Structure formats: structure tokens, C-alpha cells
Amino acid sequence: MARVLLFGPLRDLAGWRERDGIEAASIGALKALLAKEDARLGAALSGPGVQVALDQAIVRGDQPIGPRAEVAFLPPMSGG
Amino acid sequence: MARVLLFGPLRDLAGWRERDGIEAASIGALKALLAKEDARLGAALSGPGVQVALDQAIVRGDQPIGPRAEVAFLPPMSGG
Amino acid sequence: MITLTEEPFDPGALLSEFSKGRSEVGAVATFTGLARAEAGGTTILELEAYPGFTEAAIGQIADEARARFELDDLMIRHRIGKIAPGEAIVFVATAARHRRAAFEACDFLMDYLKSRAPFWKKAHGPDGEHWIEPRAEDHRDIARWDEETPQ
Amino acid sequence: MITLTEEPFDPGALLSEFSKGRSEVGAVATFTGLARAEAGGTTILELEAYPGFTEAAIGQIADEARARFELDDLMIRHRIGKIAPGEAIVFVATAARHRRAAFEACDFLMDYLKSRAPFWKKAHGPDGEHWIEPRAEDHRDIARWDEETPQ
């Protein structure tokens, strides 16, 4: 179970910013699930420079997702 | 005839900041006059780093002094 | 103090607050970034942050600034949400005993904020909207600090 | 605008005034120099200027800053007379389209003001009074600009 957050261009692409209660055991499984729903979003989530934050910390590669986890997909940051 | 201004440590040394109506035909004559009155001030006016401004412009060496001239002795500047 | 805010702010009011009562500090440097109208090309700038994550990331850089430079204090205020031309986007203030430390820390913090801080920025103009990436200049600016040995 | 004043001023009020209505500028840097108490060693700082001459000399450096850096505007306010610890001695603000120009011009102006501007500075403390000369650090700071090629 994860809360998923999208930022910047990813939010515009998906048409949503936040979804709660998504069932996925890992980051990889979560990406696969989202890609099945929306192939363009799936491709973008694995696109260049997109980082993943699990409970507000950047993680690399696949990672298990605990209960009530927050997973954020962060496209390249623009600075302020 | 000159108005003479002293700044910074020179003012403290002389005990005055401004004097008007001093009769001197040149910077050199003015220095000599002031040195005659006060030998320590005279030495300080020719001391290291003391610049002379004639009518608010820095001058070097001896210069004639016109009527109603303003002569300022500027010890090394400290910055603000 | 690091604050993200959706409310417009006056950089002058922040400087008044920041510089008040500092009788042992000597030097206060500030930088204010203002939203540009781009001669009518941009009407509104929209800045998105990741609440919590963005403050924490800026906080880490603030700690790095405190470690690199001899600072007494620093303040960072950053707008998020929709920003009109002429409004302040970012305000950074640094206080130090010596001028150079205050300037360099302010410069360092701004280079980070403009190129690497977790914000996403969109320009809304008469021709629609588009997401903005850091300029090449911002990447060069931040790279300056990697080359230097820590001070 | 270059102003010498015997009145205390709030640097924040000057920044508010300076940054207002700048919708095409982007970058405003400021520096504020505050009188230090030196842990009780200095009670009052006294700054003397040569009225007219001092403003003109600062004006020349302001012109040089405008020539070296791509500035939209600048402001310099300098206290003269007796200044209490914690009060602002000098405020410099620069506005430019790009951050680097604003920072560098502000830094350049401060280096000049702290080392070569026509002021004479006296510290009054519990042990009497003494005239202050620029620090070696100030001479080094201003020398940085001589080595660089004009930009």
C-alpha cells in the first residue's frame, strides 16, 4: 500500500498529482502497475533524470515498499 | 586667500578642522605658513600618504592657489 | 531559518528582521530573486515544491554553508505557487563577522537554490505554459563550488 | 543613488524601496555593514567624510561598476558621524538581469568602500579613542579587482 506523488511535468502528463492506497510490494511493481494503466506515464517514470523518493529519501534501483509508504517520482529539478 | 580643511588625525593634531581667509599664493607657501605656526602639524602635512585636494580635486606637487580656493589635507583614508 | 511560502513577501521586511540587534556581526549579505516579466512573455511563474522533502534538502545545503563559511546566521525564504512579475521568488540573507564569508555563503546558497533545489517551475504566458529547466549558466555557477577546496 | 547621512537608517527599508516595481530585473544583491561592539571594546564609531569630495569619489566608482558589470541600477547609503554598535554603517544594493553581475558589482563596490573611499574612522571606547586604518584583508580584497580583466 503506497501513497504516490508526482511532481512537475509528470503530474501534467498523468493528469493527477497524488493517489493513495495503491497496492504494490516494491518500487518496481509500482512502476509496472502504473505503466499498465498509462503506458506514456510508465515510460516517463523511467525516463532520464527521474528520481524516486521513498518516504522522502532518494532511493536507487528497486526497493520493497512498506505499509503506508510515500513514493514520489521527481523529474529533473529546475531550481527555484 | 584660502579656506583650509583638515581631516581625520590631522584635525585632532591641529586642534581645528577648518580655517578661512589664510593668505598664501601656493600650496607650498600654505604648508610653510602652517608649519611656522605649528611645527608638528607642518611635519604631519608632509607626512606619508597625506594627499592635497585643491577645490575638491587631488593635486600633486606645488600648485598656485586662486582666490577663494579650498585646500584640504587628506591623511590616508580608512574606508567606511 | 528556512521557509517556503505561498504568500508574497517583502525582502526589505525580512532584511530589517534579520539585521536587527546584531551588534557583533558586522556583515550581512542578501540576495533577492524577482520574477521577470520577460517583456510580457511570462505573465505568471508557478513553483512547485515537495513539502518536507524540499525544506530538508535546502536545510542540508544550509548546513554545508555553515560548515564551509564562518557564518553567524542565515535565512532563506522561498515562494511556491503562482508568482506575478516583479514579486520576490527567493530571499537569502547571511550574517558573518567578515564581509567575504557573508558574500560567498550567500552566493553559494543561491547557486544551489537556482540549479539543484527540489523545485519544479512552470511559466504561464500568452502562448501557453511550459516547464523550465535550469539554464546552462546555473550549472556553471554551481560547478564553481565543486572545484574549490572547502574553506 | 549615493547618499551620505548622519541619521541612522534601516537597511530593510532601503531594500524595500530599491526592489519595488522591478519586473524586468531578476536579481538584487545587497550588503549591509553593521558597527560592531567588539565585545564592549568599541562603544561608538565616528566616521568623517569630506562633503562633496567623498560623494564624487564614490560616484566615480559607481560609474566604474556600471561599466564593468551589466547593472540596471545601484544604491549606496553611508552613515557619517557617530554610530552605535549594531547600527548600519553602509548599505549597497545592486540590480541586474543576472545574479552574477548583481553579486560581483555589490562585492566590488564594498571592497572599494571599505578600503579606498574617502572616510576617516575613529573608534571611541572605554580605553579612549583611536583612528582606524584599513585592514590588510581590505587591501587584499580590493587588489582582486586590479588583477582581473574588465568584464
CSV table of C-alpha atoms in Angstrom, one decimal:
chain,number,residue,atom,x,y,z
A,1,MET,CA,0.0,0.0,0.0
A,2,ALA,CA,1.5,3.3,-1.1
A,3,ARG,CA,0.7,6.9,-1.4
A,4,VAL,CA,2.1,8.0,-4.8
A,5,LEU,CA,3.1,11.6,-5.6
A,6,LEU,CA,4.0,13.0,-9.0
A,7,PHE,CA,5.8,16.4,-9.5
A,8,GLY,CA,6.4,18.8,-12.3
A,9,PRO,CA,5.9,17.6,-15.8
A,10,LEU,CA,5.0,14.1,-14.6
A,11,ARG,CA,1.9,15.5,-12.9
A,12,ASP,CA,0.7,17.2,-16.1
A,13,LEU,CA,1.4,14.0,-18.1
A,14,ALA,CA,-0.5,11.8,-15.7
A,15,GLY,CA,-3.3,14.2,-15.0
A,16,TRP,CA,-3.1,13.6,-11.3
A,17,ARG,CA,-0.7,14.6,-8.5
A,18,GLU,CA,-1.4,12.2,-5.7
A,19,ARG,CA,-3.1,8.8,-5.3
A,20,ASP,CA,-3.4,6.9,-2.2
A,21,GLY,CA,-3.9,3.2,-1.4
A,22,ILE,CA,-2.0,1.7,-4.4
A,23,GLU,CA,-1.1,-1.9,-3.8
A,24,ALA,CA,2.4,-2.7,-4.7
A,25,ALA,CA,5.2,-4.6,-2.9
A,26,SER,CA,8.1,-2.7,-4.4
A,27,ILE,CA,9.1,0.3,-6.5
A,28,GLY,CA,9.4,-2.0,-9.5
A,29,ALA,CA,6.0,-3.4,-9.0
A,30,LEU,CA,4.5,0.1,-8.5
A,31,LYS,CA,6.1,1.3,-11.8
A,32,ALA,CA,4.8,-1.8,-13.6
A,33,LEU,CA,1.3,-1.2,-12.3
A,34,LEU,CA,1.3,2.5,-13.3
A,35,ALA,CA,2.7,1.6,-16.7
A,36,LYS,CA,-0.1,-0.9,-17.3
A,37,GLU,CA,-2.7,1.8,-16.6
A,38,ASP,CA,-0.9,4.5,-18.6
A,39,ALA,CA,2.0,3.5,-21.0
A,40,ARG,CA,3.2,7.1,-21.5
A,41,LEU,CA,3.4,7.7,-17.8
A,42,GLY,CA,5.1,4.4,-17.4
A,43,ALA,CA,7.8,5.4,-19.9
A,44,ALA,CA,8.2,8.8,-18.3
A,45,LEU,CA,8.6,7.4,-14.8
A,46,SER,CA,11.7,5.5,-16.0
A,47,GLY,CA,12.8,8.5,-18.1
A,48,PRO,CA,16.2,10.2,-17.9
A,49,GLY,CA,16.8,12.1,-14.6
A,50,VAL,CA,13.7,10.9,-12.9
A,51,GLN,CA,14.5,10.2,-9.2
A,52,VAL,CA,12.4,8.2,-6.8
A,53,ALA,CA,11.9,9.2,-3.2
A,54,LEU,CA,10.7,6.6,-0.7
A,55,ASP,CA,9.4,8.2,2.5
A,56,GLN,CA,11.1,11.4,1.5
A,57,ALA,CA,14.6,9.9,0.9
A,58,ILE,CA,16.0,9.3,-2.6
A,59,VAL,CA,16.4,5.6,-3.4
A,60,ARG,CA,18.1,3.9,-6.3
A,61,GLY,CA,17.0,0.7,-8.0
A,62,ASP,CA,14.2,-1.5,-6.8
A,63,GLN,CA,13.2,-1.3,-3.2
A,64,PRO,CA,10.4,-3.0,-1.2
A,65,ILE,CA,7.6,-0.7,-0.2
A,66,GLY,CA,6.3,-0.9,3.4
A,67,PRO,CA,2.8,-0.3,4.5
A,68,ARG,CA,1.7,3.4,4.4
A,69,ALA,CA,4.8,4.2,2.3
A,70,GLU,CA,5.1,7.5,0.4
A,71,VAL,CA,6.6,7.1,-3.0
A,72,ALA,CA,7.4,10.3,-5.0
A,73,PHE,CA,8.6,10.5,-8.6
A,74,LEU,CA,10.8,13.5,-9.1
A,75,PRO,CA,11.6,14.7,-12.6
A,76,PRO,CA,14.7,16.8,-13.1
A,77,MET,CA,14.6,19.7,-10.7
A,78,SER,CA,14.6,23.2,-12.1
A,79,GLY,CA,15.8,25.1,-9.1
A,80,GLY,CA,13.8,28.0,-7.7
B,1,MET,CA,43.3,83.6,0.3
B,2,ALA,CA,42.3,80.0,1.0
B,3,ARG,CA,39.9,78.1,3.1
B,4,VAL,CA,41.8,75.2,4.7
B,5,LEU,CA,40.3,71.9,5.8
B,6,LEU,CA,41.9,69.2,7.8
B,7,PHE,CA,40.5,65.7,8.1
B,8,GLY,CA,41.0,62.6,10.4
B,9,PRO,CA,44.1,62.6,12.6
B,10,LEU,CA,45.3,65.9,11.1
B,11,ARG,CA,42.3,67.7,12.6
B,12,ASP,CA,43.0,66.1,16.1
B,13,LEU,CA,46.7,67.1,15.8
B,14,ALA,CA,46.0,70.7,14.8
B,15,GLY,CA,43.0,71.2,17.1
B,16,TRP,CA,41.0,72.7,14.3
B,17,ARG,CA,39.1,71.4,11.3
B,18,GLU,CA,38.6,74.5,9.2
B,19,ARG,CA,40.1,77.9,8.8
B,20,ASP,CA,39.1,80.6,6.4
B,21,GLY,CA,41.0,83.6,4.9
B,22,ILE,CA,44.5,82.2,5.1
B,23,GLU,CA,46.8,84.2,2.8
B,24,ALA,CA,49.0,82.0,0.7
B,25,ALA,CA,49.8,82.1,-3.0
B,26,SER,CA,50.5,78.4,-3.4
B,27,ILE,CA,50.2,75.0,-1.7
B,28,GLY,CA,53.9,75.2,-0.8
B,29,ALA,CA,53.5,78.6,0.8
B,30,LEU,CA,50.4,77.5,2.7
B,31,LYS,CA,52.3,74.5,4.1
B,32,ALA,CA,55.2,76.7,5.1
B,33,LEU,CA,52.8,79.1,6.9
B,34,LEU,CA,51.0,76.4,8.8
B,35,ALA,CA,54.4,74.8,9.7
B,36,LYS,CA,55.6,78.1,11.1
B,37,GLU,CA,52.6,78.3,13.4
B,38,ASP,CA,52.7,74.6,14.4
B,39,ALA,CA,55.8,72.6,13.6
B,40,ARG,CA,54.2,69.2,14.4
B,41,LEU,CA,51.2,70.0,12.1
B,42,GLY,CA,53.7,71.1,9.4
B,43,ALA,CA,55.6,67.8,9.6
B,44,ALA,CA,52.3,65.9,9.5
B,45,LEU,CA,51.0,67.7,6.4
B,46,SER,CA,54.0,66.5,4.5
B,47,GLY,CA,53.8,63.0,6.1
B,48,PRO,CA,53.4,59.7,4.3
B,49,GLY,CA,50.2,59.3,2.4
B,50,VAL,CA,48.8,62.8,3.0
B,51,GLN,CA,47.1,64.0,-0.2
B,52,VAL,CA,46.1,67.5,-1.0
B,53,ALA,CA,42.9,68.5,-2.7
B,54,LEU,CA,42.6,71.9,-4.3
B,55,ASP,CA,38.9,72.8,-4.9
B,56,GLN,CA,38.0,69.2,-4.3
B,57,ALA,CA,40.4,67.7,-6.8
B,58,ILE,CA,43.6,65.8,-5.8
B,59,VAL,CA,46.7,67.7,-6.8
B,60,ARG,CA,50.4,66.7,-6.7
B,61,GLY,CA,53.4,68.9,-6.0
B,62,ASP,CA,53.2,72.6,-5.6
B,63,GLN,CA,50.3,74.5,-7.2
B,64,PRO,CA,49.2,78.2,-7.2
B,65,ILE,CA,46.2,78.9,-5.1
B,66,GLY,CA,43.5,81.1,-6.6
B,67,PRO,CA,41.2,83.5,-4.7
B,68,ARG,CA,38.6,81.7,-2.6
B,69,ALA,CA,40.3,78.4,-3.1
B,70,GLU,CA,39.5,75.4,-0.9
B,71,VAL,CA,42.6,73.4,0.2
B,72,ALA,CA,42.0,70.1,2.0
B,73,PHE,CA,44.7,67.9,3.6
B,74,LEU,CA,43.7,64.3,3.4
B,75,PRO,CA,45.5,61.8,5.6
B,76,PRO,CA,45.4,58.1,4.5
B,77,MET,CA,41.7,57.2,4.1
B,78,SER,CA,40.3,54.4,6.2
B,79,GLY,CA,37.4,53.4,4.1
B,80,GLY,CA,33.9,53.3,5.6
C,1,MET,CA,15.5,29.8,9.2
C,2,ILE,CA,14.2,28.1,6.0
C,3,THR,CA,10.7,28.9,5.0
C,4,LEU,CA,8.6,28.0,1.9
C,5,THR,CA,5.6,30.2,1.5
C,6,GLU,CA,2.7,30.7,-0.9
C,7,GLU,CA,2.3,34.3,0.3
C,8,PRO,CA,4.1,37.3,-1.3
C,9,PHE,CA,6.8,38.7,0.9
C,10,ASP,CA,8.8,42.0,1.1
C,11,PRO,CA,12.5,41.2,1.0
C,12,GLY,CA,13.1,44.5,2.8
C,13,ALA,CA,10.9,43.4,5.8
C,14,LEU,CA,13.0,40.2,6.0
C,15,LEU,CA,16.3,42.2,5.9
C,16,SER,CA,15.0,44.5,8.7
C,17,GLU,CA,14.2,41.5,10.8
C,18,PHE,CA,17.4,39.7,10.0
C,19,SER,CA,19.8,42.6,10.7
C,20,LYS,CA,18.2,43.9,13.8
C,21,GLY,CA,20.1,43.7,17.1
C,22,ARG,CA,23.3,42.2,15.5
C,23,SER,CA,26.0,44.2,17.4
C,24,GLU,CA,28.8,41.6,16.9
C,25,VAL,CA,28.2,40.5,13.4
C,26,GLY,CA,29.5,43.2,11.1
C,27,ALA,CA,28.4,41.9,7.7
C,28,VAL,CA,25.0,41.0,6.2
C,29,ALA,CA,24.7,40.0,2.6
C,30,THR,CA,21.4,39.3,0.9
C,31,PHE,CA,20.1,38.2,-2.5
C,32,THR,CA,16.6,38.6,-3.8
C,33,GLY,CA,15.4,36.9,-6.9
C,34,LEU,CA,12.5,38.6,-8.6
C,35,ALA,CA,10.1,37.1,-11.1
C,36,ARG,CA,10.7,38.7,-14.5
C,37,ALA,CA,8.0,39.7,-16.9
C,38,GLU,CA,10.3,38.9,-19.9
C,39,ALA,CA,8.7,41.9,-21.7
C,40,GLY,CA,5.2,40.4,-21.4
C,41,GLY,CA,6.3,36.9,-22.5
C,42,THR,CA,5.7,35.5,-19.0
C,43,THR,CA,2.7,36.5,-17.0
C,44,ILE,CA,2.8,34.1,-14.1
C,45,LEU,CA,5.5,31.8,-12.8
C,46,GLU,CA,4.4,28.7,-10.9
C,47,LEU,CA,6.7,26.9,-8.5
C,48,GLU,CA,6.1,23.5,-7.1
C,49,ALA,CA,7.9,22.0,-4.1
C,50,TYR,CA,7.7,18.6,-2.4
C,51,PRO,CA,6.6,19.7,1.1
C,52,GLY,CA,9.0,18.4,3.8
C,53,PHE,CA,11.5,17.0,1.2
C,54,THR,CA,12.3,20.4,-0.3
C,55,GLU,CA,12.9,22.1,3.1
C,56,ALA,CA,15.1,19.1,4.2
C,57,ALA,CA,17.2,19.4,1.0
C,58,ILE,CA,17.6,23.1,1.4
C,59,GLY,CA,18.4,22.5,5.1
C,60,GLN,CA,21.3,20.2,4.1
C,61,ILE,CA,22.8,22.9,1.9
C,62,ALA,CA,22.4,25.4,4.7
C,63,ASP,CA,24.3,23.1,6.9
C,64,GLU,CA,27.0,22.8,4.3
C,65,ALA,CA,27.2,26.6,4.0
C,66,ARG,CA,27.6,26.8,7.8
C,67,ALA,CA,30.5,24.3,7.6
C,68,ARG,CA,32.2,26.0,4.6
C,69,PHE,CA,32.0,29.6,5.7
C,70,GLU,CA,32.2,31.3,9.1
C,71,LEU,CA,28.6,32.3,9.4
C,72,ASP,CA,26.7,33.6,12.4
C,73,ASP,CA,23.3,33.1,10.8
C,74,LEU,CA,21.4,32.6,7.6
C,75,MET,CA,17.8,33.0,6.4
C,76,ILE,CA,16.1,31.5,3.3
C,77,ARG,CA,12.6,32.4,2.2
C,78,HIS,CA,11.3,30.8,-1.0
C,79,ARG,CA,7.9,31.4,-2.7
C,80,ILE,CA,5.9,28.5,-4.1
C,81,GLY,CA,2.7,28.6,-6.0
C,82,LYS,CA,1.8,31.3,-8.5
C,83,ILE,CA,4.1,34.3,-8.7
C,84,ALA,CA,3.5,37.5,-10.6
C,85,PRO,CA,6.3,39.5,-12.4
C,86,GLY,CA,8.2,41.8,-10.0
C,87,GLU,CA,7.3,39.7,-7.0
C,88,ALA,CA,10.2,38.1,-5.0
C,89,ILE,CA,10.7,34.4,-5.6
C,90,VAL,CA,13.6,33.9,-3.2
C,91,PHE,CA,15.4,35.8,-0.5
C,92,VAL,CA,18.7,34.7,1.1
C,93,ALA,CA,20.4,36.5,3.9
C,94,THR,CA,23.7,35.6,5.5
C,95,ALA,CA,25.4,37.2,8.6
C,96,ALA,CA,29.1,36.9,9.3
C,97,ARG,CA,31.8,38.7,11.1
C,98,HIS,CA,33.6,39.2,7.8
C,99,ARG,CA,32.3,40.5,4.6
C,100,ARG,CA,33.8,37.8,2.4
C,101,ALA,CA,32.2,35.0,4.3
C,102,ALA,CA,28.8,36.7,4.1
C,103,PHE,CA,29.1,37.3,0.3
C,104,GLU,CA,30.4,33.8,-0.5
C,105,ALA,CA,27.9,32.0,1.6
C,106,CYS,CA,25.0,34.0,0.0
C,107,ASP,CA,26.4,33.3,-3.5
C,108,PHE,CA,26.9,29.6,-2.7
C,109,LEU,CA,23.3,29.2,-1.4
C,110,MET,CA,21.9,31.0,-4.4
C,111,ASP,CA,23.8,28.8,-6.8
C,112,TYR,CA,22.4,25.8,-5.2
C,113,LEU,CA,18.8,27.1,-5.0
C,114,LYS,CA,18.8,28.1,-8.6
C,115,SER,CA,20.2,24.9,-10.0
C,116,ARG,CA,19.7,21.9,-7.7
C,117,ALA,CA,17.0,22.7,-5.2
C,118,PRO,CA,13.9,20.5,-5.5
C,119,PHE,CA,11.5,22.8,-7.2
C,120,TRP,CA,9.7,22.4,-10.5
C,121,LYS,CA,9.0,25.6,-12.3
C,122,LYS,CA,6.4,26.4,-14.9
C,123,ALA,CA,5.9,29.6,-16.9
C,124,HIS,CA,2.4,30.7,-17.9
C,125,GLY,CA,2.3,33.2,-20.7
C,126,PRO,CA,0.2,34.4,-23.6
C,127,ASP,CA,1.5,31.5,-25.7
C,128,GLY,CA,0.5,28.8,-23.1
C,129,GLU,CA,2.6,27.2,-20.4
C,130,HIS,CA,5.9,25.4,-20.3
C,131,TRP,CA,8.2,23.8,-17.7
C,132,ILE,CA,11.5,25.4,-17.2
C,133,GLU,CA,14.9,23.7,-16.7
C,134,PRO,CA,18.0,25.3,-15.1
C,135,ARG,CA,20.0,27.4,-17.5
C,136,ALA,CA,23.5,26.4,-18.6
C,137,GLU,CA,24.7,29.4,-16.6
C,138,ASP,CA,23.2,28.0,-13.4
C,139,HIS,CA,25.0,24.7,-13.9
C,140,ARG,CA,28.3,26.5,-14.4
C,141,ASP,CA,27.7,28.6,-11.4
C,142,ILE,CA,27.1,25.7,-9.1
C,143,ALA,CA,30.1,23.8,-10.6
C,144,ARG,CA,32.4,26.6,-9.3
C,145,TRP,CA,32.0,25.3,-5.7
C,146,ASP,CA,32.9,21.7,-6.6
C,147,GLU,CA,36.3,22.8,-7.9
C,148,GLU,CA,37.3,24.7,-4.8
C,149,THR,CA,38.7,23.2,-1.7
C,150,PRO,CA,36.5,23.6,1.3
C,151,GLN,CA,37.4,26.7,3.3
D,1,MET,CA,21.7,56.9,-5.8
D,2,ILE,CA,24.6,57.8,-3.5
D,3,THR,CA,23.8,59.3,-0.1
D,4,LEU,CA,25.8,60.2,3.0
D,5,THR,CA,23.7,60.7,6.1
D,6,GLU,CA,24.2,61.4,9.8
D,7,GLU,CA,20.8,59.8,10.5
D,8,PRO,CA,20.5,56.1,11.4
D,9,PHE,CA,18.8,54.1,8.7
D,10,ASP,CA,17.1,50.7,8.3
D,11,PRO,CA,18.7,48.6,5.5
D,12,GLY,CA,15.5,46.8,5.1
D,13,ALA,CA,13.5,49.9,4.3
D,14,LEU,CA,16.1,50.7,1.6
D,15,LEU,CA,15.9,47.2,0.1
D,16,SER,CA,12.0,47.5,0.0
D,17,GLU,CA,12.4,50.8,-1.8
D,18,PHE,CA,15.1,49.6,-4.1
D,19,SER,CA,13.4,46.3,-5.1
D,20,LYS,CA,9.9,47.6,-5.6
D,21,GLY,CA,8.4,47.6,-9.1
D,22,ARG,CA,11.4,45.9,-10.8
D,23,SER,CA,9.6,43.5,-13.1
D,24,GLU,CA,12.4,43.1,-15.6
D,25,VAL,CA,15.4,42.9,-13.3
D,26,GLY,CA,15.5,39.5,-11.8
D,27,ALA,CA,18.5,39.9,-9.4
D,28,VAL,CA,19.0,42.2,-6.4
D,29,ALA,CA,22.1,41.8,-4.2
D,30,THR,CA,22.7,43.9,-1.1
D,31,PHE,CA,25.4,44.3,1.5
D,32,THR,CA,25.0,45.9,4.9
D,33,GLY,CA,27.9,46.7,7.2
D,34,LEU,CA,27.0,47.0,10.8
D,35,ALA,CA,29.0,48.7,13.5
D,36,ARG,CA,30.5,46.0,15.8
D,37,ALA,CA,30.6,46.3,19.6
D,38,GLU,CA,33.9,44.3,19.7
D,39,ALA,CA,32.6,42.8,22.9
D,40,GLY,CA,32.4,46.2,24.6
D,41,GLY,CA,35.8,47.3,23.3
D,42,THR,CA,34.2,49.9,21.0
D,43,THR,CA,31.3,51.9,22.2
D,44,ILE,CA,31.0,54.4,19.3
D,45,LEU,CA,32.4,54.6,15.8
D,46,GLU,CA,32.9,58.0,14.3
D,47,LEU,CA,33.1,58.5,10.6
D,48,GLU,CA,34.2,61.6,8.9
D,49,ALA,CA,33.7,62.4,5.2
D,50,TYR,CA,34.8,65.4,3.0
D,51,PRO,CA,31.4,66.6,1.9
D,52,GLY,CA,31.2,66.8,-1.9
D,53,PHE,CA,34.5,65.2,-2.4
D,54,THR,CA,33.5,61.9,-0.8
D,55,GLU,CA,30.3,61.6,-2.8
D,56,ALA,CA,32.1,62.4,-6.0
D,57,ALA,CA,34.8,59.8,-5.3
D,58,ILE,CA,32.1,57.2,-4.6
D,59,GLY,CA,30.3,58.3,-7.7
D,60,GLN,CA,33.3,57.6,-9.9
D,61,ILE,CA,33.5,54.0,-8.5
D,62,ALA,CA,29.8,53.6,-9.1
D,63,ASP,CA,30.4,54.6,-12.7
D,64,GLU,CA,33.2,52.1,-12.9
D,65,ALA,CA,30.9,49.4,-11.5
D,66,ARG,CA,28.3,50.3,-14.2
D,67,ALA,CA,30.9,50.0,-16.9
D,68,ARG,CA,32.3,46.6,-15.6
D,69,PHE,CA,29.1,44.8,-14.8
D,70,GLU,CA,25.7,44.7,-16.6
D,71,LEU,CA,23.8,46.6,-14.0
D,72,ASP,CA,20.3,48.1,-14.1
D,73,ASP,CA,20.7,50.2,-11.0
D,74,LEU,CA,22.6,50.6,-7.8
D,75,MET,CA,22.1,52.4,-4.4
D,76,ILE,CA,24.7,53.4,-1.8
D,77,ARG,CA,23.9,54.8,1.6
D,78,HIS,CA,26.7,55.6,4.0
D,79,ARG,CA,26.5,56.8,7.6
D,80,ILE,CA,28.8,59.5,8.8
D,81,GLY,CA,29.1,61.0,12.3
D,82,LYS,CA,28.7,58.9,15.4
D,83,ILE,CA,27.4,55.4,15.0
D,84,ALA,CA,26.4,53.0,17.8
D,85,PRO,CA,27.1,49.2,17.8
D,86,GLY,CA,24.6,47.3,15.8
D,87,GLU,CA,23.7,50.3,13.6
D,88,ALA,CA,24.2,50.1,9.9
D,89,ILE,CA,27.3,51.9,8.6
D,90,VAL,CA,26.9,51.2,4.9
D,91,PHE,CA,24.2,49.7,2.6
D,92,VAL,CA,24.9,48.8,-1.0
D,93,ALA,CA,22.3,47.4,-3.4
D,94,THR,CA,22.7,46.4,-7.0
D,95,ALA,CA,20.1,45.3,-9.5
D,96,ALA,CA,20.9,43.3,-12.6
D,97,ARG,CA,19.3,40.9,-15.0
D,98,HIS,CA,21.7,38.2,-14.0
D,99,ARG,CA,22.6,37.1,-10.5
D,100,ARG,CA,26.4,37.0,-11.1
D,101,ALA,CA,26.5,40.7,-12.2
D,102,ALA,CA,24.5,41.8,-9.2
D,103,PHE,CA,26.7,39.9,-6.7
D,104,GLU,CA,30.0,40.9,-8.3
D,105,ALA,CA,29.1,44.6,-8.6
D,106,CYS,CA,28.0,44.6,-4.9
D,107,ASP,CA,31.2,42.9,-3.8
D,108,PHE,CA,33.3,45.3,-6.0
D,109,LEU,CA,31.6,48.4,-4.5
D,110,MET,CA,32.0,47.2,-1.0
D,111,ASP,CA,35.7,46.4,-1.5
D,112,TYR,CA,36.2,49.9,-2.7
D,113,LEU,CA,34.1,51.5,0.1
D,114,LYS,CA,35.9,49.5,2.8
D,115,SER,CA,39.5,50.2,1.6
D,116,ARG,CA,39.8,53.3,-0.5
D,117,ALA,CA,36.7,55.6,-0.1
D,118,PRO,CA,37.5,59.0,1.4
D,119,PHE,CA,36.4,58.4,5.0
D,120,TRP,CA,38.3,58.7,8.3
D,121,LYS,CA,37.2,56.4,11.0
D,122,LYS,CA,37.7,56.7,14.8
D,123,ALA,CA,36.8,54.3,17.5
D,124,HIS,CA,35.7,55.6,20.9
D,125,GLY,CA,35.8,53.0,23.6
D,126,PRO,CA,36.4,52.6,27.3
D,127,ASP,CA,40.2,53.0,26.8
D,128,GLY,CA,39.9,56.2,24.8
D,129,GLU,CA,39.8,56.9,21.1
D,130,HIS,CA,41.9,55.9,18.1
D,131,TRP,CA,41.9,56.3,14.4
D,132,ILE,CA,41.4,53.1,12.3
D,133,GLU,CA,43.3,52.2,9.2
D,134,PRO,CA,42.0,49.7,6.6
D,135,ARG,CA,42.8,46.1,7.5
D,136,ALA,CA,45.3,44.1,5.4
D,137,GLU,CA,42.3,42.0,4.4
D,138,ASP,CA,40.6,45.0,2.9
D,139,HIS,CA,43.7,45.8,0.8
D,140,ARG,CA,43.8,42.2,-0.5
D,141,ASP,CA,40.1,42.3,-1.3
D,142,ILE,CA,40.4,45.4,-3.4
D,143,ALA,CA,43.5,44.1,-5.2
D,144,ARG,CA,41.5,41.2,-6.6
D,145,TRP,CA,39.8,43.6,-9.0
D,146,ASP,CA,43.1,45.0,-10.3
D,147,GLU,CA,44.2,41.6,-11.4
D,148,GLU,CA,41.1,40.7,-13.4
D,149,THR,CA,40.5,41.8,-16.9
D,150,PRO,CA,37.5,44.1,-17.1
D,151,GLN,CA,34.3,42.2,-17.9
